[in-house]
Amino acid sequence: LGKTTKGPWDEMFAHLKEYAEEHGHTNVPSRQGPLGGWVGKQRAFFHRLDKGKEKPPFGTSLRLVEWKEKTQMRRDALKKIGFEWHNLPEIRWNHMLQELVKFKKKHGHTNVP
């Protein structure tokens, strides 16, 4: 991303971007190989970061300012492709309920084909 050297994060991000283009979302199932695991790790990392529980890795060659900039660039890149930060069942259920309400409004019934 940007001026940084391409590495494992960038490769996985490229796979996620392709997945999002193909499926219309970034909700990769955790059982779907390395990409699913990586998506879960991104959610966990940024959740911990937002809670103040994530710090630069020990022994990193990046200064704190550089680490924060790189982390923000990654967050921005994920946001840009519509990354779904929470994948909790109740959030998904509520989303699908809203979709059903829209369907009923349009078609007059809830018998979705």
PDB file of N, CA and C in Angstrom:
ATOM      1  N   LEU A   1       0.840  -1.185   0.000  1.00  0.00           N
ATOM      2  CA  LEU A   1       0.000   0.000   0.000  1.00  0.00           C
ATOM      3  C   LEU A   1       0.876   1.236   0.000  1.00  0.00           C
ATOM      4  N   GLY A   2       0.502   2.209  -0.760  1.00  0.00           N
ATOM      5  CA  GLY A   2       1.274   3.442  -0.793  1.00  0.00           C
ATOM      6  C   GLY A   2       2.720   3.194  -1.147  1.00  0.00           C
ATOM      7  N   LYS A   3       3.608   3.761  -0.317  1.00  0.00           N
ATOM      8  CA  LYS A   3       5.045   3.676  -0.577  1.00  0.00           C
ATOM      9  C   LYS A   3       5.676   2.434   0.046  1.00  0.00           C
ATOM     10  N   THR A   4       4.904   1.689   0.837  1.00  0.00           N
ATOM     11  CA  THR A   4       5.481   0.546   1.533  1.00  0.00           C
ATOM     12  C   THR A   4       5.756  -0.597   0.566  1.00  0.00           C
ATOM     13  N   THR A   5       6.708  -1.428   0.951  1.00  0.00           N
ATOM     14  CA  THR A   5       7.041  -2.607   0.163  1.00  0.00           C
ATOM     15  C   THR A   5       5.900  -3.604   0.276  1.00  0.00           C
ATOM     16  N   LYS A   6       5.594  -4.270  -0.816  1.00  0.00           N
ATOM     17  CA  LYS A   6       4.541  -5.278  -0.791  1.00  0.00           C
ATOM     18  C   LYS A   6       4.980  -6.435   0.081  1.00  0.00           C
ATOM     19  N   GLY A   7       4.102  -6.864   0.945  1.00  0.00           N
ATOM     20  CA  GLY A   7       4.410  -7.970   1.837  1.00  0.00           C
ATOM     21  C   GLY A   7       3.188  -8.833   2.023  1.00  0.00           C
ATOM     22  N   PRO A   8       3.219  -9.711   3.023  1.00  0.00           N
ATOM     23  CA  PRO A   8       2.099 -10.629   3.245  1.00  0.00           C
ATOM     24  C   PRO A   8       0.766  -9.914   3.465  1.00  0.00           C
ATOM     25  N   TRP A   9       0.765  -8.802   4.209  1.00  0.00           N
ATOM     26  CA  TRP A   9      -0.485  -8.088   4.446  1.00  0.00           C
ATOM     27  C   TRP A   9      -1.072  -7.607   3.122  1.00  0.00           C
ATOM     28  N   ASP A  10      -0.228  -7.041   2.287  1.00  0.00           N
ATOM     29  CA  ASP A  10      -0.688  -6.511   0.998  1.00  0.00           C
ATOM     30  C   ASP A  10      -1.220  -7.623   0.098  1.00  0.00           C
ATOM     31  N   GLU A  11      -0.578  -8.780   0.149  1.00  0.00           N
ATOM     32  CA  GLU A  11      -1.039  -9.911  -0.659  1.00  0.00           C
ATOM     33  C   GLU A  11      -2.413 -10.378  -0.194  1.00  0.00           C
ATOM     34  N   MET A  12      -2.596 -10.498   1.120  1.00  0.00           N
ATOM     35  CA  MET A  12      -3.895 -10.927   1.637  1.00  0.00           C
ATOM     36  C   MET A  12      -4.957  -9.869   1.363  1.00  0.00           C
ATOM     37  N   PHE A  13      -4.581  -8.604   1.470  1.00  0.00           N
ATOM     38  CA  PHE A  13      -5.526  -7.538   1.161  1.00  0.00           C
ATOM     39  C   PHE A  13      -5.978  -7.635  -0.294  1.00  0.00           C
ATOM     40  N   ALA A  14      -5.050  -7.920  -1.203  1.00  0.00           N
ATOM     41  CA  ALA A  14      -5.398  -8.064  -2.622  1.00  0.00           C
ATOM     42  C   ALA A  14      -6.379  -9.218  -2.817  1.00  0.00           C
ATOM     43  N   HIS A  15      -6.172 -10.320  -2.092  1.00  0.00           N
ATOM     44  CA  HIS A  15      -7.099 -11.451  -2.175  1.00  0.00           C
ATOM     45  C   HIS A  15      -8.474 -11.059  -1.635  1.00  0.00           C
ATOM     46  N   LEU A  16      -8.486 -10.292  -0.546  1.00  0.00           N
ATOM     47  CA  LEU A  16      -9.759  -9.853   0.020  1.00  0.00           C
ATOM     48  C   LEU A  16     -10.486  -8.927  -0.940  1.00  0.00           C
ATOM     49  N   LYS A  17      -9.753  -8.073  -1.585  1.00  0.00           N
ATOM     50  CA  LYS A  17     -10.359  -7.141  -2.546  1.00  0.00           C
ATOM     51  C   LYS A  17     -11.004  -7.928  -3.699  1.00  0.00           C
ATOM     52  N   GLU A  18     -10.302  -8.944  -4.187  1.00  0.00           N
ATOM     53  CA  GLU A  18     -10.857  -9.807  -5.234  1.00  0.00           C
ATOM     54  C   GLU A  18     -12.112 -10.522  -4.736  1.00  0.00           C
ATOM     55  N   TYR A  19     -12.047 -11.027  -3.515  1.00  0.00           N
ATOM     56  CA  TYR A  19     -13.195 -11.714  -2.918  1.00  0.00           C
ATOM     57  C   TYR A  19     -14.388 -10.767  -2.857  1.00  0.00           C
ATOM     58  N   ALA A  20     -14.151  -9.534  -2.405  1.00  0.00           N
ATOM     59  CA  ALA A  20     -15.224  -8.546  -2.281  1.00  0.00           C
ATOM     60  C   ALA A  20     -15.836  -8.219  -3.641  1.00  0.00           C
ATOM     61  N   GLU A  21     -15.002  -8.116  -4.651  1.00  0.00           N
ATOM     62  CA  GLU A  21     -15.508  -7.828  -5.996  1.00  0.00           C
ATOM     63  C   GLU A  21     -16.363  -8.981  -6.514  1.00  0.00           C
ATOM     64  N   GLU A  22     -15.958 -10.200  -6.203  1.00  0.00           N
ATOM     65  CA  GLU A  22     -16.687 -11.380  -6.679  1.00  0.00           C
ATOM     66  C   GLU A  22     -17.970 -11.637  -5.888  1.00  0.00           C
ATOM     67  N   HIS A  23     -17.925 -11.441  -4.565  1.00  0.00           N
ATOM     68  CA  HIS A  23     -19.057 -11.804  -3.701  1.00  0.00           C
ATOM     69  C   HIS A  23     -19.890 -10.624  -3.230  1.00  0.00           C
ATOM     70  N   GLY A  24     -19.398  -9.413  -3.413  1.00  0.00           N
ATOM     71  CA  GLY A  24     -20.149  -8.233  -3.006  1.00  0.00           C
ATOM     72  C   GLY A  24     -20.040  -7.894  -1.523  1.00  0.00           C
ATOM     73  N   HIS A  25     -19.142  -8.554  -0.812  1.00  0.00           N
ATOM     74  CA  HIS A  25     -18.932  -8.277   0.604  1.00  0.00           C
ATOM     75  C   HIS A  25     -17.555  -8.794   1.023  1.00  0.00           C
ATOM     76  N   THR A  26     -17.154  -8.430   2.243  1.00  0.00           N
ATOM     77  CA  THR A  26     -15.845  -8.857   2.752  1.00  0.00           C
ATOM     78  C   THR A  26     -15.990  -9.848   3.899  1.00  0.00           C
ATOM     79  N   ASN A  27     -17.160 -10.415   4.042  1.00  0.00           N
ATOM     80  CA  ASN A  27     -17.433 -11.340   5.140  1.00  0.00           C
ATOM     81  C   ASN A  27     -16.972 -12.743   4.785  1.00  0.00           C
ATOM     82  N   VAL A  28     -15.688 -12.966   4.736  1.00  0.00           N
ATOM     83  CA  VAL A  28     -15.122 -14.256   4.364  1.00  0.00           C
ATOM     84  C   VAL A  28     -15.308 -15.222   5.533  1.00  0.00           C
ATOM     85  N   PRO A  29     -15.929 -16.376   5.316  1.00  0.00           N
ATOM     86  CA  PRO A  29     -16.078 -17.340   6.411  1.00  0.00           C
ATOM     87  C   PRO A  29     -14.712 -17.768   6.945  1.00  0.00           C
ATOM     88  N   SER A  30     -14.607 -17.904   8.259  1.00  0.00           N
ATOM     89  CA  SER A  30     -13.328 -18.261   8.876  1.00  0.00           C
ATOM     90  C   SER A  30     -12.847 -19.629   8.402  1.00  0.00           C
ATOM     91  N   ARG A  31     -13.766 -20.493   8.003  1.00  0.00           N
ATOM     92  CA  ARG A  31     -13.391 -21.832   7.539  1.00  0.00           C
ATOM     93  C   ARG A  31     -12.886 -21.827   6.087  1.00  0.00           C
ATOM     94  N   GLN A  32     -12.895 -20.655   5.455  1.00  0.00           N
ATOM     95  CA  GLN A  32     -12.489 -20.557   4.061  1.00  0.00           C
ATOM     96  C   GLN A  32     -10.991 -20.280   3.941  1.00  0.00           C
ATOM     97  N   GLY A  33     -10.205 -21.160   4.464  1.00  0.00           N
ATOM     98  CA  GLY A  33      -8.762 -21.113   4.280  1.00  0.00           C
ATOM     99  C   GLY A  33      -8.075 -19.912   4.881  1.00  0.00           C
ATOM    100  N   PRO A  34      -6.887 -19.624   4.385  1.00  0.00           N
ATOM    101  CA  PRO A  34      -6.065 -18.541   4.945  1.00  0.00           C
ATOM    102  C   PRO A  34      -6.744 -17.175   4.908  1.00  0.00           C
ATOM    103  N   LEU A  35      -7.526 -16.896   3.872  1.00  0.00           N
ATOM    104  CA  LEU A  35      -8.170 -15.583   3.777  1.00  0.00           C
ATOM    105  C   LEU A  35      -9.176 -15.391   4.904  1.00  0.00           C
ATOM    106  N   GLY A  36      -9.957 -16.404   5.200  1.00  0.00           N
ATOM    107  CA  GLY A  36     -10.922 -16.304   6.292  1.00  0.00           C
ATOM    108  C   GLY A  36     -10.237 -16.054   7.625  1.00  0.00           C
ATOM    109  N   GLY A  37      -9.128 -16.745   7.867  1.00  0.00           N
ATOM    110  CA  GLY A  37      -8.368 -16.534   9.097  1.00  0.00           C
ATOM    111  C   GLY A  37      -7.776 -15.140   9.165  1.00  0.00           C
ATOM    112  N   TRP A  38      -7.286 -14.660   8.031  1.00  0.00           N
ATOM    113  CA  TRP A  38      -6.674 -13.332   7.977  1.00  0.00           C
ATOM    114  C   TRP A  38      -7.714 -12.253   8.271  1.00  0.00           C
ATOM    115  N   VAL A  39      -8.911 -12.409   7.710  1.00  0.00           N
ATOM    116  CA  VAL A  39      -9.981 -11.435   7.962  1.00  0.00           C
ATOM    117  C   VAL A  39     -10.294 -11.391   9.459  1.00  0.00           C
ATOM    118  N   GLY A  40     -10.389 -12.556  10.088  1.00  0.00           N
ATOM    119  CA  GLY A  40     -10.638 -12.601  11.530  1.00  0.00           C
ATOM    120  C   GLY A  40      -9.529 -11.922  12.318  1.00  0.00           C
ATOM    121  N   LYS A  41      -8.291 -12.108  11.885  1.00  0.00           N
ATOM    122  CA  LYS A  41      -7.160 -11.472  12.567  1.00  0.00           C
ATOM    123  C   LYS A  41      -7.212  -9.955  12.414  1.00  0.00           C
ATOM    124  N   GLN A  42      -7.651  -9.470  11.253  1.00  0.00           N
ATOM    125  CA  GLN A  42      -7.761  -8.015  11.065  1.00  0.00           C
ATOM    126  C   GLN A  42      -8.818  -7.454  11.993  1.00  0.00           C
ATOM    127  N   ARG A  43      -9.963  -8.126  12.077  1.00  0.00           N
ATOM    128  CA  ARG A  43     -11.018  -7.662  12.988  1.00  0.00           C
ATOM    129  C   ARG A  43     -10.493  -7.605  14.423  1.00  0.00           C
ATOM    130  N   ALA A  44      -9.832  -8.675  14.839  1.00  0.00           N
ATOM    131  CA  ALA A  44      -9.328  -8.746  16.216  1.00  0.00           C
ATOM    132  C   ALA A  44      -8.261  -7.676  16.461  1.00  0.00           C
ATOM    133  N   PHE A  45      -7.345  -7.516  15.521  1.00  0.00           N
ATOM    134  CA  PHE A  45      -6.270  -6.531  15.674  1.00  0.00           C
ATOM    135  C   PHE A  45      -6.840  -5.129  15.848  1.00  0.00           C
ATOM    136  N   PHE A  46      -7.753  -4.722  14.948  1.00  0.00           N
ATOM    137  CA  PHE A  46      -8.271  -3.354  15.020  1.00  0.00           C
ATOM    138  C   PHE A  46      -9.191  -3.167  16.220  1.00  0.00           C
ATOM    139  N   HIS A  47      -9.858  -4.224  16.648  1.00  0.00           N
ATOM    140  CA  HIS A  47     -10.668  -4.148  17.861  1.00  0.00           C
ATOM    141  C   HIS A  47      -9.758  -3.887  19.068  1.00  0.00           C
ATOM    142  N   ARG A  48      -8.665  -4.644  19.166  1.00  0.00           N
ATOM    143  CA  ARG A  48      -7.712  -4.439  20.259  1.00  0.00           C
ATOM    144  C   ARG A  48      -7.074  -3.049  20.168  1.00  0.00           C
ATOM    145  N   LEU A  49      -6.748  -2.622  18.967  1.00  0.00           N
ATOM    146  CA  LEU A  49      -6.143  -1.301  18.773  1.00  0.00           C
ATOM    147  C   LEU A  49      -7.085  -0.207  19.265  1.00  0.00           C
ATOM    148  N   ASP A  50      -8.359  -0.313  18.909  1.00  0.00           N
ATOM    149  CA  ASP A  50      -9.341   0.687  19.332  1.00  0.00           C
ATOM    150  C   ASP A  50      -9.532   0.709  20.845  1.00  0.00           C
ATOM    151  N   LYS A  51      -9.274  -0.411  21.482  1.00  0.00           N
ATOM    152  CA  LYS A  51      -9.382  -0.498  22.940  1.00  0.00           C
ATOM    153  C   LYS A  51      -8.074  -0.114  23.630  1.00  0.00           C
ATOM    154  N   GLY A  52      -7.048   0.238  22.840  1.00  0.00           N
ATOM    155  CA  GLY A  52      -5.759   0.621  23.403  1.00  0.00           C
ATOM    156  C   GLY A  52      -4.917  -0.559  23.857  1.00  0.00           C
ATOM    157  N   LYS A  53      -5.257  -1.746  23.384  1.00  0.00           N
ATOM    158  CA  LYS A  53      -4.561  -2.962  23.813  1.00  0.00           C
ATOM    159  C   LYS A  53      -3.578  -3.495  22.782  1.00  0.00           C
ATOM    160  N   GLU A  54      -3.402  -2.790  21.698  1.00  0.00           N
ATOM    161  CA  GLU A  54      -2.473  -3.244  20.643  1.00  0.00           C
ATOM    162  C   GLU A  54      -1.316  -2.280  20.573  1.00  0.00           C
ATOM    163  N   LYS A  55      -0.134  -2.823  20.535  1.00  0.00           N
ATOM    164  CA  LYS A  55       1.086  -2.021  20.477  1.00  0.00           C
ATOM    165  C   LYS A  55       1.949  -2.530  19.326  1.00  0.00           C
ATOM    166  N   PRO A  56       2.917  -1.727  18.891  1.00  0.00           N
ATOM    167  CA  PRO A  56       3.818  -2.209  17.830  1.00  0.00           C
ATOM    168  C   PRO A  56       4.507  -3.494  18.284  1.00  0.00           C
ATOM    169  N   PRO A  57       4.737  -4.405  17.358  1.00  0.00           N
ATOM    170  CA  PRO A  57       5.414  -5.654  17.726  1.00  0.00           C
ATOM    171  C   PRO A  57       6.794  -5.370  18.311  1.00  0.00           C
ATOM    172  N   PHE A  58       7.158  -6.159  19.306  1.00  0.00           N
ATOM    173  CA  PHE A  58       8.480  -6.026  19.929  1.00  0.00           C
ATOM    174  C   PHE A  58       9.549  -6.270  18.873  1.00  0.00           C
ATOM    175  N   GLY A  59      10.560  -5.444  18.871  1.00  0.00           N
ATOM    176  CA  GLY A  59      11.671  -5.631  17.942  1.00  0.00           C
ATOM    177  C   GLY A  59      11.384  -5.103  16.542  1.00  0.00           C
ATOM    178  N   THR A  60      10.286  -4.387  16.360  1.00  0.00           N
ATOM    179  CA  THR A  60       9.972  -3.860  15.038  1.00  0.00           C
ATOM    180  C   THR A  60      10.987  -2.794  14.639  1.00  0.00           C
ATOM    181  N   SER A  61      11.268  -2.743  13.370  1.00  0.00           N
ATOM    182  CA  SER A  61      12.218  -1.749  12.878  1.00  0.00           C
ATOM    183  C   SER A  61      11.533  -0.399  12.639  1.00  0.00           C
ATOM    184  N   LEU A  62      10.205  -0.371  12.766  1.00  0.00           N
ATOM    185  CA  LEU A  62       9.471   0.873  12.552  1.00  0.00           C
ATOM    186  C   LEU A  62       9.427   1.703  13.828  1.00  0.00           C
ATOM    187  N   ARG A  63       9.534   2.995  13.668  1.00  0.00           N
ATOM    188  CA  ARG A  63       9.321   3.891  14.801  1.00  0.00           C
ATOM    189  C   ARG A  63       7.818   3.930  15.068  1.00  0.00           C
ATOM    190  N   LEU A  64       7.443   4.359  16.256  1.00  0.00           N
ATOM    191  CA  LEU A  64       6.035   4.394  16.639  1.00  0.00           C
ATOM    192  C   LEU A  64       5.204   5.203  15.642  1.00  0.00           C
ATOM    193  N   VAL A  65       5.700   6.335  15.221  1.00  0.00           N
ATOM    194  CA  VAL A  65       4.969   7.192  14.273  1.00  0.00           C
ATOM    195  C   VAL A  65       4.751   6.448  12.955  1.00  0.00           C
ATOM    196  N   GLU A  66       5.784   5.776  12.472  1.00  0.00           N
ATOM    197  CA  GLU A  66       5.664   5.015  11.214  1.00  0.00           C
ATOM    198  C   GLU A  66       4.671   3.870  11.372  1.00  0.00           C
ATOM    199  N   TRP A  67       4.720   3.194  12.514  1.00  0.00           N
ATOM    200  CA  TRP A  67       3.797   2.084  12.765  1.00  0.00           C
ATOM    201  C   TRP A  67       2.357   2.582  12.765  1.00  0.00           C
ATOM    202  N   LYS A  68       2.116   3.724  13.417  1.00  0.00           N
ATOM    203  CA  LYS A  68       0.764   4.287  13.461  1.00  0.00           C
ATOM    204  C   LYS A  68       0.297   4.680  12.061  1.00  0.00           C
ATOM    205  N   GLU A  69       1.187   5.276  11.267  1.00  0.00           N
ATOM    206  CA  GLU A  69       0.823   5.664   9.901  1.00  0.00           C
ATOM    207  C   GLU A  69       0.485   4.438   9.058  1.00  0.00           C
ATOM    208  N   LYS A  70       1.316   3.416   9.158  1.00  0.00           N
ATOM    209  CA  LYS A  70       1.087   2.189   8.388  1.00  0.00           C
ATOM    210  C   LYS A  70      -0.226   1.527   8.807  1.00  0.00           C
ATOM    211  N   THR A  71      -0.470   1.501  10.100  1.00  0.00           N
ATOM    212  CA  THR A  71      -1.713   0.917  10.621  1.00  0.00           C
ATOM    213  C   THR A  71      -2.920   1.698  10.117  1.00  0.00           C
ATOM    214  N   GLN A  72      -2.830   3.029  10.115  1.00  0.00           N
ATOM    215  CA  GLN A  72      -3.943   3.852   9.631  1.00  0.00           C
ATOM    216  C   GLN A  72      -4.158   3.647   8.133  1.00  0.00           C
ATOM    217  N   MET A  73      -3.076   3.519   7.376  1.00  0.00           N
ATOM    218  CA  MET A  73      -3.204   3.267   5.936  1.00  0.00           C
ATOM    219  C   MET A  73      -3.946   1.947   5.693  1.00  0.00           C
ATOM    220  N   ARG A  74      -3.629   0.947   6.506  1.00  0.00           N
ATOM    221  CA  ARG A  74      -4.287  -0.354   6.363  1.00  0.00           C
ATOM    222  C   ARG A  74      -5.763  -0.246   6.724  1.00  0.00           C
ATOM    223  N   ARG A  75      -6.066   0.457   7.805  1.00  0.00           N
ATOM    224  CA  ARG A  75      -7.469   0.638   8.194  1.00  0.00           C
ATOM    225  C   ARG A  75      -8.232   1.346   7.074  1.00  0.00           C
ATOM    226  N   ASP A  76      -7.633   2.399   6.526  1.00  0.00           N
ATOM    227  CA  ASP A  76      -8.282   3.150   5.449  1.00  0.00           C
ATOM    228  C   ASP A  76      -8.512   2.277   4.217  1.00  0.00           C
ATOM    229  N   ALA A  77      -7.526   1.442   3.886  1.00  0.00           N
ATOM    230  CA  ALA A  77      -7.665   0.548   2.727  1.00  0.00           C
ATOM    231  C   ALA A  77      -8.804  -0.435   2.946  1.00  0.00           C
ATOM    232  N   LEU A  78      -8.901  -0.979   4.157  1.00  0.00           N
ATOM    233  CA  LEU A  78      -9.989  -1.911   4.471  1.00  0.00           C
ATOM    234  C   LEU A  78     -11.341  -1.204   4.396  1.00  0.00           C
ATOM    235  N   LYS A  79     -11.420  -0.005   4.949  1.00  0.00           N
ATOM    236  CA  LYS A  79     -12.675   0.767   4.893  1.00  0.00           C
ATOM    237  C   LYS A  79     -13.089   1.013   3.450  1.00  0.00           C
ATOM    238  N   LYS A  80     -12.123   1.344   2.623  1.00  0.00           N
ATOM    239  CA  LYS A  80     -12.400   1.690   1.227  1.00  0.00           C
ATOM    240  C   LYS A  80     -13.086   0.541   0.472  1.00  0.00           C
ATOM    241  N   ILE A  81     -12.771  -0.697   0.827  1.00  0.00           N
ATOM    242  CA  ILE A  81     -13.406  -1.823   0.136  1.00  0.00           C
ATOM    243  C   ILE A  81     -14.631  -2.348   0.890  1.00  0.00           C
ATOM    244  N   GLY A  82     -15.062  -1.607   1.913  1.00  0.00           N
ATOM    245  CA  GLY A  82     -16.271  -1.983   2.640  1.00  0.00           C
ATOM    246  C   GLY A  82     -16.068  -3.080   3.668  1.00  0.00           C
ATOM    247  N   PHE A  83     -14.889  -3.111   4.286  1.00  0.00           N
ATOM    248  CA  PHE A  83     -14.595  -4.146   5.280  1.00  0.00           C
ATOM    249  C   PHE A  83     -15.646  -4.145   6.376  1.00  0.00           C
ATOM    250  N   GLU A  84     -16.113  -5.326   6.710  1.00  0.00           N
ATOM    251  CA  GLU A  84     -17.116  -5.481   7.762  1.00  0.00           C
ATOM    252  C   GLU A  84     -16.377  -5.763   9.068  1.00  0.00           C
ATOM    253  N   TRP A  85     -16.351  -4.758   9.931  1.00  0.00           N
ATOM    254  CA  TRP A  85     -15.536  -4.815  11.140  1.00  0.00           C
ATOM    255  C   TRP A  85     -16.083  -5.776  12.173  1.00  0.00           C
ATOM    256  N   HIS A  86     -17.366  -6.014  12.156  1.00  0.00           N
ATOM    257  CA  HIS A  86     -17.985  -6.928  13.122  1.00  0.00           C
ATOM    258  C   HIS A  86     -18.736  -7.996  12.347  1.00  0.00           C
ATOM    259  N   ASN A  87     -18.566  -9.209  12.769  1.00  0.00           N
ATOM    260  CA  ASN A  87     -19.255 -10.317  12.098  1.00  0.00           C
ATOM    261  C   ASN A  87     -19.995 -11.132  13.138  1.00  0.00           C
ATOM    262  N   LEU A  88     -20.712 -10.451  13.981  1.00  0.00           N
ATOM    263  CA  LEU A  88     -21.456 -11.137  15.020  1.00  0.00           C
ATOM    264  C   LEU A  88     -22.778 -11.634  14.463  1.00  0.00           C
ATOM    265  N   PRO A  89     -23.229 -12.808  14.896  1.00  0.00           N
ATOM    266  CA  PRO A  89     -24.482 -13.364  14.366  1.00  0.00           C
ATOM    267  C   PRO A  89     -25.670 -12.424  14.485  1.00  0.00           C
ATOM    268  N   GLU A  90     -25.787 -11.677  15.608  1.00  0.00           N
ATOM    269  CA  GLU A  90     -26.951 -10.800  15.757  1.00  0.00           C
ATOM    270  C   GLU A  90     -26.907  -9.631  14.775  1.00  0.00           C
ATOM    271  N   ILE A  91     -25.728  -9.143  14.448  1.00  0.00           N
ATOM    272  CA  ILE A  91     -25.615  -8.067  13.460  1.00  0.00           C
ATOM    273  C   ILE A  91     -26.057  -8.590  12.103  1.00  0.00           C
ATOM    274  N   ARG A  92     -25.584  -9.764  11.757  1.00  0.00           N
ATOM    275  CA  ARG A  92     -25.958 -10.381  10.494  1.00  0.00           C
ATOM    276  C   ARG A  92     -27.468 -10.643  10.452  1.00  0.00           C
ATOM    277  N   TRP A  93     -28.027 -11.139  11.572  1.00  0.00           N
ATOM    278  CA  TRP A  93     -29.450 -11.430  11.635  1.00  0.00           C
ATOM    279  C   TRP A  93     -30.256 -10.160  11.419  1.00  0.00           C
ATOM    280  N   ASN A  94     -29.867  -9.070  12.084  1.00  0.00           N
ATOM    281  CA  ASN A  94     -30.573  -7.797  11.930  1.00  0.00           C
ATOM    282  C   ASN A  94     -30.489  -7.287  10.498  1.00  0.00           C
ATOM    283  N   HIS A  95     -29.341  -7.455   9.874  1.00  0.00           N
ATOM    284  CA  HIS A  95     -29.182  -7.027   8.487  1.00  0.00           C
ATOM    285  C   HIS A  95     -30.137  -7.813   7.579  1.00  0.00           C
ATOM    286  N   MET A  96     -30.183  -9.124   7.778  1.00  0.00           N
ATOM    287  CA  MET A  96     -31.060  -9.948   6.947  1.00  0.00           C
ATOM    288  C   MET A  96     -32.533  -9.630   7.215  1.00  0.00           C
ATOM    289  N   LEU A  97     -32.877  -9.304   8.453  1.00  0.00           N
ATOM    290  CA  LEU A  97     -34.248  -8.904   8.762  1.00  0.00           C
ATOM    291  C   LEU A  97     -34.607  -7.628   8.001  1.00  0.00           C
ATOM    292  N   GLN A  98     -33.690  -6.679   7.971  1.00  0.00           N
ATOM    293  CA  GLN A  98     -33.934  -5.444   7.221  1.00  0.00           C
ATOM    294  C   GLN A  98     -34.128  -5.733   5.734  1.00  0.00           C
ATOM    295  N   GLU A  99     -33.330  -6.671   5.204  1.00  0.00           N
ATOM    296  CA  GLU A  99     -33.478  -7.060   3.807  1.00  0.00           C
ATOM    297  C   GLU A  99     -34.851  -7.685   3.555  1.00  0.00           C
ATOM    298  N   LEU A 100     -35.317  -8.510   4.507  1.00  0.00           N
ATOM    299  CA  LEU A 100     -36.631  -9.138   4.378  1.00  0.00           C
ATOM    300  C   LEU A 100     -37.740  -8.087   4.406  1.00  0.00           C
ATOM    301  N   VAL A 101     -37.598  -7.096   5.265  1.00  0.00           N
ATOM    302  CA  VAL A 101     -38.591  -6.014   5.328  1.00  0.00           C
ATOM    303  C   VAL A 101     -38.649  -5.283   3.989  1.00  0.00           C
ATOM    304  N   LYS A 102     -37.490  -4.991   3.403  1.00  0.00           N
ATOM    305  CA  LYS A 102     -37.446  -4.343   2.081  1.00  0.00           C
ATOM    306  C   LYS A 102     -38.111  -5.221   1.027  1.00  0.00           C
ATOM    307  N   PHE A 103     -37.825  -6.526   1.076  1.00  0.00           N
ATOM    308  CA  PHE A 103     -38.406  -7.464   0.110  1.00  0.00           C
ATOM    309  C   PHE A 103     -39.931  -7.464   0.231  1.00  0.00           C
ATOM    310  N   LYS A 104     -40.448  -7.510   1.469  1.00  0.00           N
ATOM    311  CA  LYS A 104     -41.894  -7.524   1.667  1.00  0.00           C
ATOM    312  C   LYS A 104     -42.526  -6.240   1.159  1.00  0.00           C
ATOM    313  N   LYS A 105     -41.869  -5.122   1.423  1.00  0.00           N
ATOM    314  CA  LYS A 105     -42.389  -3.837   0.957  1.00  0.00           C
ATOM    315  C   LYS A 105     -42.509  -3.827  -0.570  1.00  0.00           C
ATOM    316  N   LYS A 106     -41.524  -4.405  -1.227  1.00  0.00           N
ATOM    317  CA  LYS A 106     -41.497  -4.415  -2.696  1.00  0.00           C
ATOM    318  C   LYS A 106     -42.439  -5.453  -3.296  1.00  0.00           C
ATOM    319  N   HIS A 107     -42.495  -6.661  -2.684  1.00  0.00           N
ATOM    320  CA  HIS A 107     -43.231  -7.776  -3.291  1.00  0.00           C
ATOM    321  C   HIS A 107     -44.534  -8.127  -2.583  1.00  0.00           C
ATOM    322  N   GLY A 108     -44.763  -7.560  -1.403  1.00  0.00           N
ATOM    323  CA  GLY A 108     -46.024  -7.809  -0.684  1.00  0.00           C
ATOM    324  C   GLY A 108     -46.069  -9.134   0.064  1.00  0.00           C
ATOM    325  N   HIS A 109     -44.987  -9.852   0.131  1.00  0.00           N
ATOM    326  CA  HIS A 109     -44.929 -11.120   0.870  1.00  0.00           C
ATOM    327  C   HIS A 109     -43.504 -11.382   1.332  1.00  0.00           C
ATOM    328  N   THR A 110     -43.347 -12.410   2.164  1.00  0.00           N
ATOM    329  CA  THR A 110     -42.005 -12.760   2.669  1.00  0.00           C
ATOM    330  C   THR A 110     -41.549 -14.124   2.178  1.00  0.00           C
ATOM    331  N   ASN A 111     -42.174 -14.601   1.128  1.00  0.00           N
ATOM    332  CA  ASN A 111     -41.797 -15.903   0.553  1.00  0.00           C
ATOM    333  C   ASN A 111     -40.666 -15.669  -0.440  1.00  0.00           C
ATOM    334  N   VAL A 112     -39.458 -15.513   0.091  1.00  0.00           N
ATOM    335  CA  VAL A 112     -38.296 -15.226  -0.744  1.00  0.00           C
ATOM    336  C   VAL A 112     -37.903 -16.471  -1.539  1.00  0.00           C
ATOM    337  N   PRO A 113     -37.760 -16.303  -2.854  1.00  0.00           N
ATOM    338  CA  PRO A 113     -37.413 -17.490  -3.668  1.00  0.00           C
ATOM    339  C   PRO A 113     -36.006 -18.005  -3.359  1.00  0.00           C
TER     340      PRO A 113
END
